[in-house]
């Protein structure tokens, strides 16, 4: 099977006439939108016609712009040194800021139409985009003046964006001094961090100690970056009228504080079960005082089986079919039509992602497939993202943008299907490996994410008073880890520099880039529990749920399945599934 994707459905090449023509058209459309806002938004007369015109222009522009941007980004993701692709992406990012002013003007104009709720039902186009329009109005209260918005957008390039790029540069170029097998080496940070998964305990501990020592080279610069970004976020939040950066994140996530509180309550209640898991793992590895951080990802059990790419496809498609033919056929189509770039090679970025190309009703998936079971579950995960995009294909592009907490729903659901299928077939040693791996992953999304939420909350609180020193940041991180991991970890061996290596803290537009992951995991687990109860009747409702994720608030999306995410019990029931896995793991490992 072909293990590289085909991007021809977007453009033949970066030099193609089609791409050049669309780039010219995108520039023309930006000028058109600018002129239109100057001419048309001086009164509320003919409001319905004006809103329809604006929606039409936005949809046309976004479909064209996204096609261009996705082609550049996807090309760059597999050809890191492709200068044409880099220049194309940079040019498009610059072009994107040109629409800031006209879009703000439209949003303000729209918010001044007092009878908007009466006008929407009079037009099929407005009815289709009801949620999009109402959200624009709701968020208009946080807008600044036109000039301030433009200045802020431009200043970010030399403010938080520059700090972010500096931090990315620091971590991506940091070389770690390490001695392996008696040989002194200098290795990139990701390589050393990946040694946390090594089967050799000496390698894991050596890597951990070398990693922590290496951060001293960039700790002051990283602290300056973090303080600069968080300081800007606090200033902007106050200027816009948000009570806090957390409130802004919740509004952007279409999520109420009540939902977050319910989820965090259930998470706190579940922590002792995770602590039990970590202590059991520590015991298996010969530790007395809990698990040292360097053994958090130590492999337990063994899986010798290696999958070919074809075997991975067959395994995924077969078990997806047990859920639904539509999901299985979709996955089969993605494999056979070269939607997936799975081959590891030089110049290709690491990890995995899915890019939903709404503009052509397709997706593209990047992975680095080496044949491990983890690689199989990664493919299932990314195919879940792609399936989510397929369920939104018939929606307007303005109704296809779902919030972060819902972004992991389909991916984790699909991953769960495949992991459960593997567990049913596994021998005891293999089952132990799969279970431990799954619980460890859940621990990262529940326990570690909770520590990150505690850390970021405290950093924002202290940053109000002034910049935090390196020692303060380390202290806050250690306190957060102690509270979240409890006696599950050995407090002599924690990770005081986790704020340096996690890029999520350095995105000014995505603060608290942590709790949405916990939401995604637990909501998907809760849905899977519903599937086990309801059977085949669940499938149609599930597809329907995915199709409305871009045009409803989270509480309304979940209600379509009869789920109330403001109630702690929903989250408790989701966490019980993980707690049951922990119980099974402890029982098997005790043998």
Tab-separated table of C-alpha atoms in Angstrom, residues 167-174 188-190:
chain	number	residue	atom	x	y	z
A	167	UNK	CA	10.591	29.421	23.232
A	168	UNK	CA	10.107	27.034	20.309
A	169	UNK	CA	13.618	27.870	19.107
A	170	UNK	CA	15.098	27.331	22.595
A	171	UNK	CA	13.561	23.890	23.068
A	172	UNK	CA	14.030	22.707	19.470
A	173	UNK	CA	17.749	23.605	19.440
A	174	UNK	CA	18.600	22.584	23.012
A	188	UNK	CA	18.314	16.850	20.909
A	189	UNK	CA	15.811	17.332	23.749
A	190	UNK	CA	13.004	15.240	22.094
